mmCIF file of C-alpha atoms in Angstrom:
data_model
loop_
_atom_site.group_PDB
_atom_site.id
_atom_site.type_symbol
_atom_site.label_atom_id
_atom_site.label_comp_id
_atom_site.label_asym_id
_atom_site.label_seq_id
_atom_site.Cartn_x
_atom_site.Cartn_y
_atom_site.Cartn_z
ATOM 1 C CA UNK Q 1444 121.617 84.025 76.615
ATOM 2 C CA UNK Q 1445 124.576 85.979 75.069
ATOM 3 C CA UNK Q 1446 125.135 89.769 77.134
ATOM 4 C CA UNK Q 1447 124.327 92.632 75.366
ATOM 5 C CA UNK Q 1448 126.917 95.200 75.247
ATOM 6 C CA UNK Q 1449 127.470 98.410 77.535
ATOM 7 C CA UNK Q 1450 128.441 101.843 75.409
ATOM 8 C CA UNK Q 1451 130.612 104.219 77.204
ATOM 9 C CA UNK Q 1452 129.360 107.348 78.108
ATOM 10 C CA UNK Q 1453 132.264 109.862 77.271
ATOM 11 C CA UNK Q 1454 130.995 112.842 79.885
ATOM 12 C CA UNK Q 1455 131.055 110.143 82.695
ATOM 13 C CA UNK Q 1456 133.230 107.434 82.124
ATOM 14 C CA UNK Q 1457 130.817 104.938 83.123
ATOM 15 C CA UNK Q 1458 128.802 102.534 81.690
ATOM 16 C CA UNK Q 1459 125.778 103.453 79.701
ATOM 17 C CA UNK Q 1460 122.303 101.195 80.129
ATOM 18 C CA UNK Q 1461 122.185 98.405 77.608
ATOM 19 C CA UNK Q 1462 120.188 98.162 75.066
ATOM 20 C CA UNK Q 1463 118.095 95.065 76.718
ATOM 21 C CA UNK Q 1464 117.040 98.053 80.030
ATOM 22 C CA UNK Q 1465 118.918 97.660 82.272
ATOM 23 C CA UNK Q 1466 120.384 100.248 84.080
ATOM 24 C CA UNK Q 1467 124.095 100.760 85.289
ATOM 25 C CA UNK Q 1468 125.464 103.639 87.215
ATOM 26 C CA UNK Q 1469 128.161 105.527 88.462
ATOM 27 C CA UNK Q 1470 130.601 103.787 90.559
ATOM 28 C CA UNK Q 1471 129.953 105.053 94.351
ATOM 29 C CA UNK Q 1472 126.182 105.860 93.459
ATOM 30 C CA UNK Q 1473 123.463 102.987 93.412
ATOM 31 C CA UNK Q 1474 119.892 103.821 92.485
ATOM 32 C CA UNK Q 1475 118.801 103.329 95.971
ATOM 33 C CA UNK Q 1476 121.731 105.689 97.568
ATOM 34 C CA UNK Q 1477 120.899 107.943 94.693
ATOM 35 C CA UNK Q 1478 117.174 108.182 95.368
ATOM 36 C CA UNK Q 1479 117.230 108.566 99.259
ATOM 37 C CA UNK Q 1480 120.534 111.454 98.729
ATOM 38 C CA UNK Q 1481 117.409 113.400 96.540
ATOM 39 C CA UNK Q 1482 114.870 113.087 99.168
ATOM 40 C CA UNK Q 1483 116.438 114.364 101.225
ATOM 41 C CA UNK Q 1484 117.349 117.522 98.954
ATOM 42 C CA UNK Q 1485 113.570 117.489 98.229
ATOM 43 C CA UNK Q 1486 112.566 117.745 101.887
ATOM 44 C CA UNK Q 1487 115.626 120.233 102.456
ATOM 45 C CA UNK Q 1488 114.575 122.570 99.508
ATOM 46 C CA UNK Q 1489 110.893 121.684 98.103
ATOM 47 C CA UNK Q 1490 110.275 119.227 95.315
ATOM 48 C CA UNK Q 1491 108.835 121.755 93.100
ATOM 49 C CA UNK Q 1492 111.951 124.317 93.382
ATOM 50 C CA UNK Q 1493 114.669 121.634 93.060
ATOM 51 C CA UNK Q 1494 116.246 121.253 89.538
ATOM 52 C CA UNK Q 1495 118.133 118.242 88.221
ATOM 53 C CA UNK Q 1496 121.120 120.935 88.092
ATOM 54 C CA UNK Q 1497 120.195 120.988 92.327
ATOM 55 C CA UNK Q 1498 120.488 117.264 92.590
ATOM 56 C CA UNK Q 1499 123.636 116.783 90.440
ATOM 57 C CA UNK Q 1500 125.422 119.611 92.736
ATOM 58 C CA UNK Q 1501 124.422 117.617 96.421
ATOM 59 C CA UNK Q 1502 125.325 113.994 94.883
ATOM 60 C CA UNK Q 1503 128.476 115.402 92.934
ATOM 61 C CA UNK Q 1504 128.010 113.740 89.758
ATOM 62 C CA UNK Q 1505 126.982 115.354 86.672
ATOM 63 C CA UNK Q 1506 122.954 115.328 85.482
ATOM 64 C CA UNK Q 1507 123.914 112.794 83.033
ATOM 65 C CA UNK Q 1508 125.104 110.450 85.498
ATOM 66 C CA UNK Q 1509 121.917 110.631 87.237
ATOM 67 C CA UNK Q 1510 120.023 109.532 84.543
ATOM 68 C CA UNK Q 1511 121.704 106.125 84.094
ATOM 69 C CA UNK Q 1512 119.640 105.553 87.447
ATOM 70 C CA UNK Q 1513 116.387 107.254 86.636
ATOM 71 C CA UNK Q 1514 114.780 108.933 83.579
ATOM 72 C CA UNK Q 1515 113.321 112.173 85.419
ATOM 73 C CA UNK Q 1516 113.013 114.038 88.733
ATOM 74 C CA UNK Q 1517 109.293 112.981 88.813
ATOM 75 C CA UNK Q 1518 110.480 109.182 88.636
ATOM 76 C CA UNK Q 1519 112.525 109.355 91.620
ATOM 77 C CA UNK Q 1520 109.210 111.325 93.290
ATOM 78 C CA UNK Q 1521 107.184 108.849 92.856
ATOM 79 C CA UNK Q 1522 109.512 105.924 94.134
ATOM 80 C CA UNK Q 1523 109.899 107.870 96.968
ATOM 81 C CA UNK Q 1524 106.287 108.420 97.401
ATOM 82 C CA UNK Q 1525 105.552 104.705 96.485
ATOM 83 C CA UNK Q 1526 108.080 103.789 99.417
ATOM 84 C CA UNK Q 1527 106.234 105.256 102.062
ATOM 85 C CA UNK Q 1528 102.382 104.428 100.945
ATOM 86 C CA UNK Q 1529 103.242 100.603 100.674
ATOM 87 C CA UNK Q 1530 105.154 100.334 103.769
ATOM 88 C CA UNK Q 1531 102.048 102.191 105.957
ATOM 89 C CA UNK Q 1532 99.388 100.346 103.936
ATOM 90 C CA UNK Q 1533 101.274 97.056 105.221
ATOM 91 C CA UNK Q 1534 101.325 98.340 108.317
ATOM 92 C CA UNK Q 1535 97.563 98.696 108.109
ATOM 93 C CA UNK Q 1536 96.975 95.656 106.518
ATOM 94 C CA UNK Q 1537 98.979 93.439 108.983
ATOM 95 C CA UNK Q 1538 96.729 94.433 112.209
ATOM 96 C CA UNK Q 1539 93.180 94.539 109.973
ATOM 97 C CA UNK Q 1540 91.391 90.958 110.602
ATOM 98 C CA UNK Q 1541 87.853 90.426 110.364
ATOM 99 C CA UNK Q 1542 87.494 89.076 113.537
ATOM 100 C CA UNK Q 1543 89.432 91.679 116.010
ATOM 101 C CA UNK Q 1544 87.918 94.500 117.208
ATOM 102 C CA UNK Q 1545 88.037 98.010 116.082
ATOM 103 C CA UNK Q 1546 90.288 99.398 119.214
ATOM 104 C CA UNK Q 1547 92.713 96.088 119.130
ATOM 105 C CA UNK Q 1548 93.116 97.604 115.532
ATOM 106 C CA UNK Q 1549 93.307 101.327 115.631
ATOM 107 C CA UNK Q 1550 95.979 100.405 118.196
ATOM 108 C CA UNK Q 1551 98.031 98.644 115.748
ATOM 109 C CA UNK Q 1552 97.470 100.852 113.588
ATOM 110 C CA UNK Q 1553 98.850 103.808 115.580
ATOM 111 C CA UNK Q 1554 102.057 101.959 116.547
ATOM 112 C CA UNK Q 1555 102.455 100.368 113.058
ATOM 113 C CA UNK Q 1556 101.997 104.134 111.609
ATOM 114 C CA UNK Q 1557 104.906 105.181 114.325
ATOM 115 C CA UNK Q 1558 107.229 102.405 113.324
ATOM 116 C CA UNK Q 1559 107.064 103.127 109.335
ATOM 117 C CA UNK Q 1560 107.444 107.060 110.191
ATOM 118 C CA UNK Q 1561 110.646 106.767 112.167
ATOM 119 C CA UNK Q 1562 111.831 104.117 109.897
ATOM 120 C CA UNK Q 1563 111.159 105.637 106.403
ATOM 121 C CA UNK Q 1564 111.214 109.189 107.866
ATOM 122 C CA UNK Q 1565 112.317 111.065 105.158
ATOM 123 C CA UNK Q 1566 110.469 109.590 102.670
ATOM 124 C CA UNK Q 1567 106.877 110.158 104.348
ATOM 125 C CA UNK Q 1568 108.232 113.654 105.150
ATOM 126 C CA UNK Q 1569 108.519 113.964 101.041
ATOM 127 C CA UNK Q 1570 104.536 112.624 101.684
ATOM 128 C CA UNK Q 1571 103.460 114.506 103.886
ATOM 129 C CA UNK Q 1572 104.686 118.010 102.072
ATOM 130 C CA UNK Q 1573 103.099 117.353 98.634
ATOM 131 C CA UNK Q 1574 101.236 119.866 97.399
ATOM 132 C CA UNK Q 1575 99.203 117.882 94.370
ATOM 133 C CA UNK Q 1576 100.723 119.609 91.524
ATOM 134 C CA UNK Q 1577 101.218 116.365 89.411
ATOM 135 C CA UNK Q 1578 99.435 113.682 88.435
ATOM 136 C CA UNK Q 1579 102.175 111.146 90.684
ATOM 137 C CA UNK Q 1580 101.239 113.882 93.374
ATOM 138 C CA UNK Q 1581 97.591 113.511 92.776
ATOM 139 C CA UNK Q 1582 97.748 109.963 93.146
ATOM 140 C CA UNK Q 1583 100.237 109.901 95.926
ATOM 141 C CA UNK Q 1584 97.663 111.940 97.875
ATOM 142 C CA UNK Q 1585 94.142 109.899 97.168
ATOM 143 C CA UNK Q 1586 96.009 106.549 98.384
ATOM 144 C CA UNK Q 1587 96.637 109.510 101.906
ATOM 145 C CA UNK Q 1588 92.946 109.601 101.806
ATOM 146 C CA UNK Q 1589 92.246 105.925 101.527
ATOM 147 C CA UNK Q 1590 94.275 105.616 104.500
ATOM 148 C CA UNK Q 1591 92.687 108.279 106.372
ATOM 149 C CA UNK Q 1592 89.096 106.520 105.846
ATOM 150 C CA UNK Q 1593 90.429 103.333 107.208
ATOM 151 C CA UNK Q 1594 91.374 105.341 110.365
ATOM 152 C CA UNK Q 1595 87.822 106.570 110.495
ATOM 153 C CA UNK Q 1596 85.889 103.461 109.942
ATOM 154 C CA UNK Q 1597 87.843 101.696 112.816
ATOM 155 C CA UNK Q 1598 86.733 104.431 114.794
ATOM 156 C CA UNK Q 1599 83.548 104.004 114.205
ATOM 157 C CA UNK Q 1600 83.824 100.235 114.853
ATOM 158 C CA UNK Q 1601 85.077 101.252 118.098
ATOM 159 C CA UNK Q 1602 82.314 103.577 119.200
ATOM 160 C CA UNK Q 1603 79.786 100.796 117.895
ATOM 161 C CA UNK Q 1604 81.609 98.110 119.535
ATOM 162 C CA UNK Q 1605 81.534 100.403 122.983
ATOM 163 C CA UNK Q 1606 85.377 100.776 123.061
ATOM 164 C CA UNK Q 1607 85.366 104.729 122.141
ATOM 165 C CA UNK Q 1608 83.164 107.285 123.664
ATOM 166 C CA UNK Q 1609 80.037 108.337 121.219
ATOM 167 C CA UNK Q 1610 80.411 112.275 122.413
ATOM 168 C CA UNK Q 1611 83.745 112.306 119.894
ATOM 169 C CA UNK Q 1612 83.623 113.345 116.695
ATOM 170 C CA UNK Q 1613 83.816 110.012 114.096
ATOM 171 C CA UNK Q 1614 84.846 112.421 110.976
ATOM 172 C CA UNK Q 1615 87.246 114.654 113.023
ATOM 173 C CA UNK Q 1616 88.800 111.873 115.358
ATOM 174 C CA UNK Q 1617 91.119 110.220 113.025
ATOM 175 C CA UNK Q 1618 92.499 113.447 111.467
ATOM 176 C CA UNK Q 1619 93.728 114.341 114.592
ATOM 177 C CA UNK Q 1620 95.046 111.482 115.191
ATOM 178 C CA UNK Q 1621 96.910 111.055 112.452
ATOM 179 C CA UNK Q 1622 97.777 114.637 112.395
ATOM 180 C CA UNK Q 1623 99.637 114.117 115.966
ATOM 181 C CA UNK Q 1624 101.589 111.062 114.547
ATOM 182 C CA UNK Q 1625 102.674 113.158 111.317
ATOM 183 C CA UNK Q 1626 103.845 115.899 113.441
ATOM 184 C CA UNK Q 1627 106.503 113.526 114.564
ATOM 185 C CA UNK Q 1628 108.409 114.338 111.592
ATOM 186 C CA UNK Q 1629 109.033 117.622 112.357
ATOM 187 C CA UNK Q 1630 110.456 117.106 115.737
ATOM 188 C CA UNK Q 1631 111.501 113.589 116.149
ATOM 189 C CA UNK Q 1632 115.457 112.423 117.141
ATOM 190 C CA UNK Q 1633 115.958 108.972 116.866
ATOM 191 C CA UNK Q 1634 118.007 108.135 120.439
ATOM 192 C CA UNK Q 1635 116.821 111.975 122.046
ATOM 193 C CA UNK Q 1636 113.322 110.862 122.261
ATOM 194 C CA UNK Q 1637 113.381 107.506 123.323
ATOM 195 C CA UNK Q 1638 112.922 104.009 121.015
ATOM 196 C CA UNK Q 1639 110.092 103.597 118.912
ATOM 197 C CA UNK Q 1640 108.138 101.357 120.985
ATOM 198 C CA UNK Q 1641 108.282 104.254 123.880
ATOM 199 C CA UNK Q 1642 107.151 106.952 121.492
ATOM 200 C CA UNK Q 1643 104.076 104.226 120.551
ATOM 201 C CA UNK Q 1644 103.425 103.377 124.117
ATOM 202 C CA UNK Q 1645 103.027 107.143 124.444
ATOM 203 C CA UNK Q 1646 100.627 107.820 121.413
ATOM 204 C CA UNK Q 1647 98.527 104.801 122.182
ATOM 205 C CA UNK Q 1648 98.060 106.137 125.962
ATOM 206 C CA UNK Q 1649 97.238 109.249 124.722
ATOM 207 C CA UNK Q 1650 94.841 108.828 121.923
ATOM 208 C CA UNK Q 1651 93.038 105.938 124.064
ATOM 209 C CA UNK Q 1652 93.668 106.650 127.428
ATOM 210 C CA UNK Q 1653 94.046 110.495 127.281
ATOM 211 C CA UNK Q 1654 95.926 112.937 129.184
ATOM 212 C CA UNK Q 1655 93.672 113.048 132.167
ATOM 213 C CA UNK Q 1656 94.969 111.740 135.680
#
């Protein structure tokens, strides 16, 4: 199959996408450095306030540059957002069978939860802050909810199965819950506050053990 043929880009000097769609970019810049430099620009000053001028300042290139990568702001959003939702509905997935019971998997589910937070941290931060002003947003958030459910109905399987206690709250249980492992985001340092396995040893002690000597 013959190549089809870059143009030059005369603002950049690079390499503009061929006609066939594919996508070239600057040289020192892939799309996935690219993408995870503006997250983290997102986080730092709020999606909605950041400008394509913002993003070419912090990566150094000019806005041009950044679109051989991506075609808008809201594209690298919703990559971002897309990055974190698949990774903790594997997590999910991995520890839901039909056959284990509803504490073996809200346990999993806490520590697989953990392990996708500290790993993809600033991309569920970018998650966690969105404020549903979009349609990506708006979508980004009902997936949030989906996962949220699952956390309750394994809660409820636990209580039936007479793993939780039936004097806690099915509906208000799992918000908390998750709420406590999204707050790691805003004080977490990976190294400072031990591995990831200690910090989900600690949340699965405390959620299903409690705090109580």
């Amino acid at each position: 199959m013959p190549t089809v043929p870059a143009t030059q880009d005369q603002e950049t000097g690079t390499s503009a996408a061929p006609s066939n769609g594919a996508r070239r970019g600057r040289p020192g810049y892939d799309r996935e450095k690219l993408i995870s430099v503006c997250v983290q620009v997102f986080n730092e000053y709020g999606y909605d306030t950041t400008s394509m001028g913002m993003l070419s300042n912090h990566l150094g290139i000019s806005k041009s540059a950044i679109y051989h990568h991506v075609n808008s702001k809201e594209e690298i959003l919703e990559e971002a957002l897309l990055r974190a939702l698949d990774s903790l509905e594997k997590a999910m997935d991995e520890v839901r069978t039909p056959d284990s019971r509803g504490i073996d998997q809200l346990e999993g589910v806490i520590r697989g939860s953990i392990r996708v937070l500290v790993d993809q941290m600033p991309y569920v931060t970018l998650l966690l802050r969105l404020r549903g002003n979009s349609p990506v947003e708006i979508a980004a958030l009902e997936r949030r909810r989906r996962i949220t459910r699952t956390v309750e109905e394994l809660v409820r399987q636990a209580q039936d199965e007479g793993d939780l206690r039936e004097d806690i709250s099915g509906k208000s249980t799992p918000r908390l819950v998750l709420g406590m492992i999204n707050s790691i985001v805003d004080w977490y340092q990976p190294g400072g506050s031990g591995t990831t396995d200690q910090l989900a040893d600690t949340a699965v002690k405390t959620v299903l053990e409690g705090l109580r000597a």
